[in-house]
Short mmCIF file of C-alpha atoms in Angstrom, two decimals:
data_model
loop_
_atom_site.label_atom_id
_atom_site.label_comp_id
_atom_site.label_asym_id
_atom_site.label_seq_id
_atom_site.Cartn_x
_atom_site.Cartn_y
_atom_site.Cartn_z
CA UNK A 1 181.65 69.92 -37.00
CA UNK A 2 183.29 72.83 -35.45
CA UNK A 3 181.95 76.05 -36.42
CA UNK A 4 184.69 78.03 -34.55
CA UNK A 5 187.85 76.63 -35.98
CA UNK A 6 190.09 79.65 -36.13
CA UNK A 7 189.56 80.60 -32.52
CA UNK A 8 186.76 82.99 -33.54
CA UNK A 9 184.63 83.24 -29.97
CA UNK A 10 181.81 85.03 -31.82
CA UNK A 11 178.36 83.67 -31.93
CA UNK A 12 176.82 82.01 -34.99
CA UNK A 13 173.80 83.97 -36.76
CA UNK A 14 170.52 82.57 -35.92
CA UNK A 15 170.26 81.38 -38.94
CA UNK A 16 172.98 78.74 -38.74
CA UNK A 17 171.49 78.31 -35.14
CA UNK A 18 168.20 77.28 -36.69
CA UNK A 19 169.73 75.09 -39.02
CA UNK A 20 171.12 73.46 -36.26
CA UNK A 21 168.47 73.11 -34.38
CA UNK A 22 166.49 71.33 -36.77
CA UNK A 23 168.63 68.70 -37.14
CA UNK A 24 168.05 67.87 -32.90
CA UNK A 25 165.82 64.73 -32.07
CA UNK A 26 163.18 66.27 -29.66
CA UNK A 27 164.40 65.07 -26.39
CA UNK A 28 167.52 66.64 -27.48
CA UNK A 29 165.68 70.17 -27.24
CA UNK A 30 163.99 69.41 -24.40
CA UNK A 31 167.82 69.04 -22.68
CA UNK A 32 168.87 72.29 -24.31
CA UNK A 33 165.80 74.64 -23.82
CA UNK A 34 165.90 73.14 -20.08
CA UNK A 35 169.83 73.94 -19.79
CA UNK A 36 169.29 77.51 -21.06
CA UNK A 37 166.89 77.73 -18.66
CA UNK A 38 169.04 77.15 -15.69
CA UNK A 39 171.36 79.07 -16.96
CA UNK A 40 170.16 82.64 -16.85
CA UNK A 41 167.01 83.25 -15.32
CA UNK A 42 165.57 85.69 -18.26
CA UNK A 43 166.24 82.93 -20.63
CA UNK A 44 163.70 80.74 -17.49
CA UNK A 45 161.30 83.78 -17.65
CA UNK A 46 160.99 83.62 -21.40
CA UNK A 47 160.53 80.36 -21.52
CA UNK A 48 157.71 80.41 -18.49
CA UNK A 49 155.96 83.41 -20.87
CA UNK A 50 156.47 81.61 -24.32
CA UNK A 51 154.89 78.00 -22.56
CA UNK A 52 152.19 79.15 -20.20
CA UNK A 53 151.37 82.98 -21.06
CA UNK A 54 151.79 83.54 -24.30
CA UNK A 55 148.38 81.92 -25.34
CA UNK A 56 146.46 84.01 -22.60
CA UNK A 57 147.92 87.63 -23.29
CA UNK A 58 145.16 89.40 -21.17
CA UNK A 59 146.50 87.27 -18.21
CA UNK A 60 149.85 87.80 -19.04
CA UNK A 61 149.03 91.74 -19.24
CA UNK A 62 146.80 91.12 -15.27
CA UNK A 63 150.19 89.39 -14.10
CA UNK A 64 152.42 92.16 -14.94
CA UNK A 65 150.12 95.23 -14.11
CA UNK A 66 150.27 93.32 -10.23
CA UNK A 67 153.63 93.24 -10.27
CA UNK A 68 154.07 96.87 -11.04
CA UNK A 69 151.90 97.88 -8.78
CA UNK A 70 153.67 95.28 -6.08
CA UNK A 71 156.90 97.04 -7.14
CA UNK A 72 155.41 100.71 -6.95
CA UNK A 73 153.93 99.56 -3.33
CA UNK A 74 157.84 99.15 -2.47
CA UNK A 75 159.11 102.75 -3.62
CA UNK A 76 161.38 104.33 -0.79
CA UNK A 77 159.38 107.19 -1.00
CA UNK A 78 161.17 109.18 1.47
CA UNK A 79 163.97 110.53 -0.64
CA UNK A 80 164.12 111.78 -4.22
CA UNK A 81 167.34 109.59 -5.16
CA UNK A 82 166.10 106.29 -4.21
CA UNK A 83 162.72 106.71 -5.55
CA UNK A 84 164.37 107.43 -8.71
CA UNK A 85 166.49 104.10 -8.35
CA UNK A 86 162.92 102.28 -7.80
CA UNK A 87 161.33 103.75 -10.98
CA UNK A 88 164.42 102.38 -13.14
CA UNK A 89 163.96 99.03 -11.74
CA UNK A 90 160.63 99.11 -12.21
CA UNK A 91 161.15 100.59 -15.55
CA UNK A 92 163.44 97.97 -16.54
CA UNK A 93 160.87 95.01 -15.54
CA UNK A 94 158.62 96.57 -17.33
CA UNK A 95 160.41 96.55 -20.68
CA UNK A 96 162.04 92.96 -20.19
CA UNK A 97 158.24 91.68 -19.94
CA UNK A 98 157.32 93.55 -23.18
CA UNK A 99 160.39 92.36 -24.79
CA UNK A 100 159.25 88.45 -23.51
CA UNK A 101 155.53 89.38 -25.35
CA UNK A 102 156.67 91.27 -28.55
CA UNK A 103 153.04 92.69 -28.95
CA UNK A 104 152.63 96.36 -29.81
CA UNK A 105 149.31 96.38 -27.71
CA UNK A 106 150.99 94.46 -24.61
CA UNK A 107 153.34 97.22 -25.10
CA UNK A 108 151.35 100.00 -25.04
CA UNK A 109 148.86 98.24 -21.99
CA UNK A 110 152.31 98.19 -20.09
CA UNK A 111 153.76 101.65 -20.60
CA UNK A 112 150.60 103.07 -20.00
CA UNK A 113 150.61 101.14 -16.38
CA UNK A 114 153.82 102.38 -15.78
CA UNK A 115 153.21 106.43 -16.76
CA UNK A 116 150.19 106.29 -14.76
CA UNK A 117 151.75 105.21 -11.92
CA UNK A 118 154.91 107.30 -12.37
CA UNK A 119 152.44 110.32 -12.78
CA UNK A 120 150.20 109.53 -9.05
CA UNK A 121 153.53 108.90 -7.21
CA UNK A 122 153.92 112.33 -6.87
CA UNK A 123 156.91 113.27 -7.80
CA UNK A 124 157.79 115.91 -10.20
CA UNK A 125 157.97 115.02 -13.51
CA UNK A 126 159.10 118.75 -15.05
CA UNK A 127 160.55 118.30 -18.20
CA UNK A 128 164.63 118.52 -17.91
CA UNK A 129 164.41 116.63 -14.66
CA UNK A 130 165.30 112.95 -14.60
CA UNK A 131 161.96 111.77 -13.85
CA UNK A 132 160.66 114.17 -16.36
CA UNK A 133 162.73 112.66 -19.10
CA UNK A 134 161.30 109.19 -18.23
CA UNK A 135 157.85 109.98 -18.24
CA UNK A 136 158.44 111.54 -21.73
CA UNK A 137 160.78 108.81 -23.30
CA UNK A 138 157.83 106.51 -22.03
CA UNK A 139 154.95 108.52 -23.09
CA UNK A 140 157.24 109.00 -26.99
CA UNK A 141 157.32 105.22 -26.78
CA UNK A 142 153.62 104.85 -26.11
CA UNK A 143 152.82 106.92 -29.24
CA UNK A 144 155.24 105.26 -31.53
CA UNK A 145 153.81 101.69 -30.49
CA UNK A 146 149.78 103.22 -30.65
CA UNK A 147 150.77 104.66 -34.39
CA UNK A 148 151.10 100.54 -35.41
CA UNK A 149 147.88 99.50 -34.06
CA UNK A 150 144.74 99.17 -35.34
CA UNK A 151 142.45 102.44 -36.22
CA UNK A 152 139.86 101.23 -33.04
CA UNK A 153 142.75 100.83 -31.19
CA UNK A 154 144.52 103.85 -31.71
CA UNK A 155 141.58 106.14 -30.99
CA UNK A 156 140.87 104.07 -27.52
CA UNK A 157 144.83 104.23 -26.79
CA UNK A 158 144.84 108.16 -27.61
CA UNK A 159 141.98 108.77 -25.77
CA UNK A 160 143.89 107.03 -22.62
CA UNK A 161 146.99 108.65 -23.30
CA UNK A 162 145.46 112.22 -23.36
CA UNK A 163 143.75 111.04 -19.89
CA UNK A 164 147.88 110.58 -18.25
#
């Protein structure tokens, strides 16, 4: 069946995906999930998370914190500019693990890894500067993922928050 017969080159919803997919033997998945692996390595590093992390989040969490702080050890600290650069990257590792977990509190465990050390790399983080606006975007997002947590939760969170 060809779901693309008028030349459309848009992707099905994944809906009709799942449809599909449930129709596939297992060893047929197996072939796909392996060739979407090789194809892109985010699709590899969800598939590492969903297999052998997701299970153990507190691990998961341990694994991640390191690798900030590897990637934090690494910051070109001699010049503004390519510190900035660093933080981005680091910024965007950050959220592409959080996207891999989905959990509010992995979320917020993250973030609040990444403000603290954005705060002790000192740098100025004045509001209207570009680091500035990071640190608050970040610190908005922490907030906004703390307000869907538990009541416990929240007042630990806050009480780390207010500590950054």
């Amino acid at each position: 069946k060809d779901h693309n017969e008028a030349g459309n080159m848009k992707p099905v919803t994944l809906n009709a995906l799942k449809q599909e997919l449930s129709l596939l033997p297992g060893e047929e998945l197996i072939r796909l999930c392996l060739r979407l692996a090789k194809f892109k390595k985010e699709n590899k590093e969800l598939l590492d998370y969903l297999l052998f992390d997701s299970n153990f989040e507190p691990d998961f969490i341990g694994k991640v914190k390191k690798e900030i702080d590897r990637l934090y050890g690494d910051v070109n600290r001699s010049n503004l500019y390519y510190a900035k650069k660093s933080f981005r990257k680091i910024l965007r590792v950050t959220n592409r693990y959080i996207r891999y977990s989905g959990r509010k509190q992995t979320e917020v465990e993250l973030r609040i890894h990444y403000c603290r050390h954005l705060k002790q790399s000192g740098f100025p983080l004045r509001s209207g500067t570009v680091l500035g606006n990071m640190f608050i975007n970040e610190m908005g997002k922490i907030r906004m993922a703390v307000s869907t947590l538990h009541e416990d939760l929240q007042h630990d969170y806050n009480r780390e928050i207010d500590g950054i």
